PDB file of C-alpha atoms in Angstrom:
ATOM      1  CA  UNK A 169     162.502  20.667 143.182  1.00 48.00           C
ATOM      2  CA  UNK A 170     160.359  19.433 140.359  1.00 54.00           C
ATOM      3  CA  UNK A 171     157.148  17.451 140.394  1.00 61.00           C
ATOM      4  CA  UNK A 172     158.946  14.358 141.713  1.00 71.00           C
ATOM      5  CA  UNK A 173     160.263  16.228 144.756  1.00 81.00           C
ATOM      6  CA  UNK A 174     156.829  17.510 145.735  1.00 87.00           C
ATOM      7  CA  UNK A 175     155.348  14.041 145.263  1.00 89.00           C
ATOM      8  CA  UNK A 176     158.057  12.629 147.533  1.00 90.00           C
ATOM      9  CA  UNK A 177     157.348  15.276 150.189  1.00 92.00           C
ATOM     10  CA  UNK A 178     153.612  14.623 149.942  1.00 91.00           C
ATOM     11  CA  UNK A 179     154.112  10.870 150.326  1.00 92.00           C
ATOM     12  CA  UNK A 180     156.575  11.377 153.193  1.00 92.00           C
ATOM     13  CA  UNK A 181     154.137  13.697 154.966  1.00 93.00           C
ATOM     14  CA  UNK A 182     151.264  11.227 154.501  1.00 92.00           C
ATOM     15  CA  UNK A 183     153.316   8.320 155.862  1.00 94.00           C
ATOM     16  CA  UNK A 184     154.524  10.368 158.840  1.00 94.00           C
ATOM     17  CA  UNK A 185     151.028  11.606 159.599  1.00 92.00           C
ATOM     18  CA  UNK A 186     149.619   8.070 159.358  1.00 92.00           C
ATOM     19  CA  UNK A 187     152.270   6.726 161.785  1.00 93.00           C
ATOM     20  CA  UNK A 188     151.542   9.562 164.220  1.00 92.00           C
ATOM     21  CA  UNK A 189     147.801   8.936 163.964  1.00 89.00           C
ATOM     22  CA  UNK A 190     148.196   5.183 164.566  1.00 90.00           C
ATOM     23  CA  UNK A 191     150.432   5.833 167.573  1.00 92.00           C
ATOM     24  CA  UNK A 192     147.970   8.323 169.042  1.00 90.00           C
ATOM     25  CA  UNK A 193     145.093   5.837 168.594  1.00 88.00           C
ATOM     26  CA  UNK A 194     147.140   3.082 170.221  1.00 91.00           C
ATOM     27  CA  UNK A 195     147.781   5.332 173.236  1.00 93.00           C
ATOM     28  CA  UNK A 196     144.053   6.033 173.739  1.00 91.00           C
ATOM     29  CA  UNK A 197     141.901   4.218 176.238  1.00 92.00           C
ATOM     30  CA  UNK A 198     138.887   2.253 175.102  1.00 91.00           C
ATOM     31  CA  UNK A 199     136.602   5.062 176.272  1.00 94.00           C
ATOM     32  CA  UNK A 200     138.615   7.662 174.331  1.00 93.00           C
ATOM     33  CA  UNK A 201     138.504   5.472 171.217  1.00 91.00           C
ATOM     34  CA  UNK A 202     134.725   5.135 171.493  1.00 91.00           C
ATOM     35  CA  UNK A 203     134.406   8.904 171.937  1.00 92.00           C
ATOM     36  CA  UNK A 204     136.657   9.516 168.916  1.00 90.00           C
ATOM     37  CA  UNK A 205     134.636   7.017 166.884  1.00 91.00           C
ATOM     38  CA  UNK A 206     131.336   8.713 167.796  1.00 92.00           C
ATOM     39  CA  UNK A 207     132.757  12.120 166.874  1.00 92.00           C
ATOM     40  CA  UNK A 208     133.878  10.747 163.521  1.00 92.00           C
ATOM     41  CA  UNK A 209     130.408   9.265 162.966  1.00 94.00           C
ATOM     42  CA  UNK A 210     128.820  12.662 163.648  1.00 93.00           C
ATOM     43  CA  UNK A 211     131.248  14.327 161.291  1.00 93.00           C
ATOM     44  CA  UNK A 212     130.593  11.717 158.608  1.00 93.00           C
ATOM     45  CA  UNK A 213     126.844  12.190 159.014  1.00 92.00           C
ATOM     46  CA  UNK A 214     127.143  15.975 158.639  1.00 94.00           C
ATOM     47  CA  UNK A 215     129.348  15.564 155.585  1.00 94.00           C
ATOM     48  CA  UNK A 216     126.871  13.146 153.982  1.00 94.00           C
ATOM     49  CA  UNK A 217     124.001  15.573 154.633  1.00 94.00           C
ATOM     50  CA  UNK A 218     126.013  18.426 153.137  1.00 93.00           C
ATOM     51  CA  UNK A 219     126.936  16.266 150.150  1.00 92.00           C
ATOM     52  CA  UNK A 220     123.281  15.348 149.570  1.00 92.00           C
ATOM     53  CA  UNK A 221     122.226  18.982 149.907  1.00 91.00           C
ATOM     54  CA  UNK A 222     124.850  20.080 147.398  1.00 89.00           C
ATOM     55  CA  UNK A 223     123.829  17.339 144.970  1.00 88.00           C
ATOM     56  CA  UNK A 224     120.179  18.380 145.158  1.00 89.00           C
ATOM     57  CA  UNK A 225     121.143  22.022 144.709  1.00 86.00           C
ATOM     58  CA  UNK A 226     123.330  21.094 141.752  1.00 81.00           C
ATOM     59  CA  UNK A 227     120.511  19.099 140.152  1.00 81.00           C
ATOM     60  CA  UNK A 228     118.110  21.979 140.761  1.00 80.00           C
ATOM     61  CA  UNK A 229     120.416  24.527 139.153  1.00 77.00           C
ATOM     62  CA  UNK A 230     121.345  22.112 136.394  1.00 73.00           C
ATOM     63  CA  UNK A 231     117.651  21.545 135.703  1.00 66.00           C
ATOM     64  CA  UNK A 232     116.951  25.268 135.679  1.00 70.00           C
ATOM     65  CA  UNK A 233     119.829  25.824 133.285  1.00 71.00           C
ATOM     66  CA  UNK A 234     118.593  23.039 131.029  1.00 70.00           C
ATOM     67  CA  UNK A 235     115.048  24.451 131.168  1.00 74.00           C
ATOM     68  CA  UNK A 236     116.281  27.953 130.330  1.00 80.00           C
ATOM     69  CA  UNK A 237     118.300  26.616 127.434  1.00 81.00           C
ATOM     70  CA  UNK A 238     115.280  24.656 126.170  1.00 82.00           C
ATOM     71  CA  UNK A 239     113.001  27.710 126.470  1.00 86.00           C
ATOM     72  CA  UNK A 240     115.550  29.827 124.608  1.00 88.00           C
ATOM     73  CA  UNK A 241     115.808  27.160 121.907  1.00 90.00           C
ATOM     74  CA  UNK A 242     112.010  27.043 121.566  1.00 90.00           C
ATOM     75  CA  UNK A 243     111.800  30.846 121.399  1.00 91.00           C
ATOM     76  CA  UNK A 244     114.319  30.861 118.560  1.00 91.00           C
ATOM     77  CA  UNK A 245     112.305  28.174 116.777  1.00 91.00           C
ATOM     78  CA  UNK A 246     109.094  30.214 117.190  1.00 92.00           C
ATOM     79  CA  UNK A 247     110.841  33.306 115.784  1.00 91.00           C
ATOM     80  CA  UNK A 248     112.128  31.290 112.835  1.00 92.00           C
ATOM     81  CA  UNK A 249     108.661  29.848 112.155  1.00 91.00           C
ATOM     82  CA  UNK A 250     107.056  33.307 112.364  1.00 90.00           C
ATOM     83  CA  UNK A 251     109.535  34.639 109.831  1.00 90.00           C
ATOM     84  CA  UNK A 252     108.907  31.641 107.581  1.00 89.00           C
ATOM     85  CA  UNK A 253     105.149  32.118 107.946  1.00 88.00           C
ATOM     86  CA  UNK A 254     105.424  35.791 106.975  1.00 86.00           C
ATOM     87  CA  UNK A 255     107.515  34.839 103.969  1.00 87.00           C
ATOM     88  CA  UNK A 256     104.933  32.260 102.890  1.00 82.00           C
ATOM     89  CA  UNK A 257     102.103  34.775 103.300  1.00 82.00           C
ATOM     90  CA  UNK A 258     103.990  37.265 101.127  1.00 81.00           C
ATOM     91  CA  UNK A 259     104.614  34.619  98.484  1.00 78.00           C
ATOM     92  CA  UNK A 260     100.945  33.615  98.581  1.00 75.00           C
ATOM     93  CA  UNK A 261      99.830  37.204  98.074  1.00 73.00           C
ATOM     94  CA  UNK A 262     102.344  37.862  95.271  1.00 70.00           C
ATOM     95  CA  UNK A 263     100.408  36.098  92.487  1.00 63.00           C
ATOM     96  CA  UNK A 264      97.267  38.119  93.348  1.00 60.00           C
ATOM     97  CA  UNK A 265      99.209  41.365  93.229  1.00 58.00           C
ATOM     98  CA  UNK A 266     100.902  40.410  89.959  1.00 57.00           C
ATOM     99  CA  UNK A 267      97.581  39.660  88.245  1.00 55.00           C
ATOM    100  CA  UNK A 268      96.085  42.923  89.376  1.00 56.00           C
ATOM    101  CA  UNK A 269      92.417  43.647  89.917  1.00 56.00           C
ATOM    102  CA  UNK A 270      91.529  43.719  86.231  1.00 54.00           C
ATOM    103  CA  UNK A 271      92.867  40.263  85.494  1.00 52.00           C
ATOM    104  CA  UNK A 272      90.868  38.578  88.228  1.00 50.00           C
ATOM    105  CA  UNK A 273      87.577  39.131  86.440  1.00 49.00           C
ATOM    106  CA  UNK A 274      88.756  37.727  83.108  1.00 45.00           C
TER     107      UNK A 274
END
């Protein structure tokens, strides 16, 4: 069986399950339906809370990752600027060293 066969089986299972579910709901009393509805509401509420918690956790970790990446980027920039500063200081001191102490007084 290829991909089409598994899709057919999946669809067939879904249709069969849906028919069974509809039949079982039709056979329930009003009180049983209300109870089932309330249970589904509780489950939905728990799932929404879990979803919100996971979203907040994801944002928190995403923010931390972004902050860490930004800090690392800034540290690299500071290192680059320090190296550039050292190079500029060396270049600034080079003309003095080339002239030597005797040439400064002339």
